[in-house]
XYZ file of C-alpha atoms in Angstrom:
343
model
C 125.587 89.222 57.030
C 123.178 87.583 54.608
C 119.605 88.849 54.966
C 117.026 86.287 56.102
C 113.279 86.816 55.779
C 111.361 85.420 58.744
C 108.335 84.288 56.697
C 110.676 82.200 54.534
C 112.168 80.648 57.671
C 108.726 79.851 59.054
C 107.438 78.245 55.863
C 110.616 76.240 55.382
C 110.619 75.010 58.947
C 106.998 73.843 58.905
C 106.681 72.616 55.330
C 106.112 68.913 54.877
C 106.023 67.966 58.581
C 103.300 67.053 61.039
C 102.041 69.648 63.483
C 100.619 69.410 67.000
C 98.463 72.028 68.700
C 100.073 74.256 71.295
C 98.509 73.155 74.582
C 99.334 75.710 77.344
C 98.925 73.055 80.046
C 101.676 70.908 78.534
C 105.356 71.878 79.004
C 106.832 73.368 75.838
C 109.860 71.073 76.011
C 107.589 68.000 75.957
C 105.637 69.285 72.982
C 108.795 69.979 71.033
C 109.983 66.399 71.522
C 106.599 64.973 70.586
C 106.226 67.154 67.494
C 109.353 65.874 65.724
C 110.138 68.648 64.898
C 107.264 71.096 64.368
C 104.787 72.648 66.754
C 101.889 74.785 65.574
C 102.894 78.399 66.060
C 100.087 80.908 66.579
C 102.124 83.820 65.200
C 105.610 84.532 63.920
C 106.547 85.673 67.421
C 105.229 82.396 68.831
C 107.337 80.534 66.277
C 110.417 82.171 67.772
C 109.250 81.301 71.299
C 108.850 77.627 70.453
C 112.268 77.447 68.815
C 114.006 79.204 71.731
C 112.121 77.138 74.299
C 114.354 74.090 73.929
C 117.214 75.982 75.598
C 115.284 78.537 77.668
C 112.120 76.973 79.120
C 113.881 75.120 81.945
C 114.813 78.443 83.595
C 112.071 80.692 82.198
C 108.987 78.476 82.157
C 105.943 78.199 84.384
C 106.765 79.057 88.008
C 109.967 80.977 87.222
C 110.594 84.517 88.453
C 110.807 85.605 84.785
C 108.444 83.118 83.020
C 108.996 84.361 79.464
C 108.269 80.939 77.969
C 105.302 79.921 80.129
C 102.892 80.648 77.259
C 102.581 82.541 73.992
C 100.971 85.412 75.918
C 103.792 85.520 78.479
C 106.423 85.592 75.714
C 104.595 88.393 73.918
C 103.906 90.521 76.984
C 107.061 89.972 79.056
C 109.717 89.742 76.348
C 108.647 90.823 72.843
C 106.922 94.006 74.039
C 109.548 94.789 76.675
C 111.774 97.535 75.178
C 114.449 96.708 77.738
C 114.898 93.313 76.066
C 113.734 93.704 72.450
C 114.039 96.833 70.286
C 111.982 96.267 67.112
C 114.072 96.763 64.006
C 117.367 96.970 65.904
C 118.835 93.629 67.028
C 122.150 95.249 68.032
C 120.321 97.394 70.604
C 118.243 94.467 71.911
C 119.385 93.065 75.255
C 118.066 89.630 74.208
C 120.597 89.434 71.379
C 123.363 90.786 73.610
C 122.671 88.071 76.182
C 122.655 85.297 73.578
C 125.974 86.564 72.195
C 127.640 87.115 75.588
C 127.463 90.922 75.681
C 124.708 91.464 78.250
C 124.703 94.802 80.042
C 122.343 93.975 82.920
C 122.376 91.438 85.722
C 123.883 88.736 83.496
C 126.489 88.865 80.773
C 125.165 85.866 78.879
C 122.363 83.343 78.494
C 122.513 80.576 79.477
C 124.238 81.947 82.571
C 126.741 79.068 82.668
C 128.469 77.053 79.984
C 128.834 78.043 76.334
C 127.054 81.059 74.897
C 123.769 80.362 73.137
C 125.417 81.400 69.883
C 128.138 78.769 70.460
C 125.840 75.849 71.340
C 126.091 73.145 68.629
C 123.303 73.298 66.054
C 122.084 69.824 67.003
C 121.362 71.086 70.546
C 119.234 74.120 69.618
C 116.358 74.796 67.240
C 117.189 78.337 66.138
C 120.288 80.375 65.344
C 121.198 83.871 66.481
C 121.032 84.934 62.812
C 117.375 83.915 62.702
C 116.683 85.777 65.956
C 118.370 88.860 64.524
C 116.241 88.575 61.378
C 113.092 88.278 63.487
C 113.893 91.422 65.503
C 114.815 93.307 62.330
C 111.373 92.520 60.924
C 109.442 93.467 64.057
C 107.261 96.538 63.659
C 106.952 99.261 66.270
C 103.487 99.685 67.729
C 101.405 102.712 66.749
C 101.625 105.320 69.493
C 98.422 107.028 70.538
C 99.173 110.761 70.555
C 96.082 111.329 72.701
C 96.727 109.208 75.798
C 93.772 108.018 77.821
C 93.641 110.365 80.787
C 92.118 107.759 83.102
C 94.665 105.066 82.293
C 95.951 103.355 85.458
C 99.416 104.369 86.592
C 100.091 101.663 89.150
C 102.707 99.025 89.744
C 102.983 96.259 92.268
C 104.847 96.802 95.518
C 108.567 96.083 95.591
C 110.299 93.773 98.058
C 111.295 96.502 100.536
C 107.868 98.152 100.273
C 106.180 94.810 100.890
C 108.337 94.070 103.938
C 108.176 97.495 105.567
C 104.505 98.223 104.856
C 103.354 94.802 105.998
C 105.253 95.001 109.272
C 103.883 98.483 109.969
C 100.273 97.622 109.167
C 100.326 94.372 111.162
C 101.938 95.941 114.223
C 105.172 93.968 113.854
C 108.717 95.277 114.369
C 112.006 93.946 113.096
C 113.683 94.093 116.509
C 110.883 92.484 118.550
C 109.415 89.972 116.116
C 112.182 88.961 113.700
C 115.597 89.670 115.223
C 116.936 86.917 117.461
C 120.512 88.082 118.013
C 123.321 90.218 116.632
C 126.912 89.046 116.746
C 129.410 91.218 118.605
C 132.269 89.795 116.528
C 133.200 92.598 114.137
C 135.055 90.101 111.905
C 131.824 88.178 111.245
C 128.831 90.535 111.481
C 125.793 88.338 111.914
C 122.088 88.942 112.400
C 120.196 85.769 113.269
C 116.502 86.001 112.444
C 113.525 84.307 114.071
C 109.819 84.094 113.520
C 107.814 82.461 110.729
C 109.242 82.986 107.252
C 111.515 86.000 107.819
C 112.815 88.083 104.939
C 116.384 89.236 104.429
C 117.646 91.578 101.720
C 119.975 89.657 99.411
C 122.899 92.044 99.928
C 122.800 91.796 103.733
C 125.706 89.920 105.315
C 124.287 87.088 107.474
C 127.587 85.530 108.563
C 129.146 82.267 107.437
C 127.496 80.091 110.080
C 123.953 80.814 108.917
C 124.170 80.052 105.216
C 121.047 77.856 105.160
C 118.852 80.536 106.722
C 120.388 83.189 104.507
C 119.651 81.142 101.365
C 115.958 80.687 102.173
C 115.413 84.317 103.187
C 117.261 85.555 100.116
C 115.197 83.298 97.848
C 112.030 84.826 99.222
C 113.501 88.311 98.794
C 114.401 87.549 95.179
C 110.928 86.123 94.509
C 109.451 89.414 95.716
C 111.637 91.211 93.168
C 114.305 92.474 95.551
C 117.694 93.458 94.157
C 120.842 91.376 94.689
C 123.567 93.764 93.579
C 126.415 91.427 94.484
C 125.162 89.221 91.655
C 124.141 92.143 89.425
C 120.417 91.465 89.784
C 118.355 94.673 89.809
C 114.954 95.251 91.382
C 112.058 93.879 89.341
C 108.314 94.465 89.521
C 107.083 91.499 87.493
C 104.023 89.660 88.787
C 105.402 86.145 88.504
C 104.118 82.852 89.930
C 107.043 82.942 92.378
C 106.005 86.399 93.559
C 102.407 85.328 94.158
C 103.468 82.136 95.925
C 105.799 84.048 98.245
C 103.130 86.675 98.986
C 100.752 83.879 99.993
C 103.289 82.227 102.300
C 104.476 85.430 103.957
C 100.977 86.889 104.377
C 99.702 83.794 106.171
C 102.776 83.454 108.400
C 103.019 87.122 109.352
C 99.272 87.502 109.866
C 99.389 84.549 112.254
C 102.261 86.193 114.119
C 100.319 89.454 114.338
C 97.076 87.799 115.461
C 98.897 85.912 118.225
C 100.780 89.012 119.392
C 99.310 90.213 122.672
C 97.574 93.601 122.783
C 98.088 94.184 119.068
C 96.035 97.339 118.628
C 97.290 97.734 115.081
C 95.208 94.735 114.038
C 92.353 94.803 116.539
C 90.228 97.849 117.344
C 87.400 97.207 119.781
C 87.428 93.427 119.479
C 89.511 90.561 120.841
C 91.080 87.942 118.532
C 89.312 85.285 120.601
C 85.811 86.767 120.265
C 83.467 84.566 118.240
C 80.614 85.456 115.939
C 78.053 84.057 118.390
C 78.720 86.869 120.894
C 80.590 89.593 118.980
C 79.285 89.681 115.404
C 78.929 93.480 115.493
C 82.464 94.252 116.783
C 83.916 91.695 114.353
C 82.250 93.430 111.400
C 83.387 96.817 112.709
C 86.974 95.533 112.885
C 86.748 94.224 109.320
C 85.723 97.727 108.243
C 88.624 99.164 110.241
C 91.107 96.815 108.549
C 89.640 97.558 105.117
C 90.398 101.256 105.566
C 93.766 100.660 107.243
C 95.142 98.173 104.732
C 93.444 99.116 101.454
C 93.085 102.852 102.017
C 89.378 102.842 101.139
C 86.302 102.947 103.374
C 84.375 99.689 103.220
C 80.734 99.621 102.175
C 78.249 97.537 104.121
C 78.306 95.065 101.235
C 82.111 94.824 101.421
C 82.038 94.092 105.140
C 79.249 91.531 104.850
C 81.015 89.699 102.024
C 84.315 89.437 103.925
C 82.500 88.474 107.126
C 80.528 85.671 105.449
C 83.023 84.379 102.888
C 86.250 84.735 104.878
C 85.703 85.060 108.640
C 82.771 82.679 109.049
C 84.212 80.268 106.499
C 87.309 79.780 108.702
C 85.827 80.295 112.152
C 85.245 76.576 112.713
C 89.016 76.266 113.244
C 88.834 79.062 115.840
C 88.435 82.876 115.833
C 92.183 83.417 115.585
C 92.356 81.295 112.434
C 89.468 83.309 111.018
C 91.343 86.562 111.685
C 94.473 85.150 110.013
C 92.327 84.452 106.955
C 90.849 87.978 106.992
C 94.288 89.531 107.416
C 95.741 87.414 104.585
C 92.788 88.356 102.384
C 93.673 92.038 102.701
C 97.416 91.491 102.097
C 96.735 89.547 98.896
C 94.153 92.061 97.676
C 95.155 93.797 94.391
C 94.717 97.197 96.046
C 97.227 96.275 98.750
C 99.739 94.806 96.289
C 99.735 97.861 94.023
C 100.903 101.441 94.347
């Protein structure tokens, strides 16, 4: 194969044409059309992102589970520096190249997932060739490894789908059988579990039965957004913090916290206070319960400042809609806290 130098490609592509600034708030596909044909690339890696975006941004842009093309920073952090996808200096070992050429070894065999391979798309319908992508990866330099690792470096990751589901149910005093399971079919030819409750979750590989396809689709979409595996479609577990993950966490936390607050005699959530007690008569017990939840859900004792901040900025801010609404807000606050979402 003829060797191609990326700097030569970049200069040739941008020479003699107008250039527009890369505005992160504007969709990449729109900017590419407006630029006719050049967009200002911040780096050589960003140049590759902008050229791939024409065919990739619709599935991997802002709001996607894997938003590689949402911004230059997302492309750099989620794809270029991900050794599972790009191996600097070795395009043949890079999963990105394998996917574009139809030899993927992971959840998908090719990209795009349907239709012709990227390498077989007509030149008029894409802005970069696989040869140029190979040349770019060949020229990538490995980062310099620090032989003296920082001993206090964080070693955390976000919770996975199963961890999120199981931990949240346990901490909120909810059970699968009592709060989410409506019925189980006795027909062994069509095993079916019908769920109930607000925004239930269902693992993607569970068999819901043919008559409940709509419910299964929505529960599986939430499971996938949380990073849960779907082995029947060769999708492994992921731990990316995507917009879809954060949106699903918000929805589920609010719905399940409301279910837990409304559950009678829920001692898992309330210790020494009633969900109907207001701040005018029970300010002390309310603050004590906030401290209890802080330790229970975040694993750290709350300081007086912590309790006062949550009491003022969360509980009191929502109490006008009723004490139960205020407790839903406090509960949701803890679920969406970085300490709760990480291990």
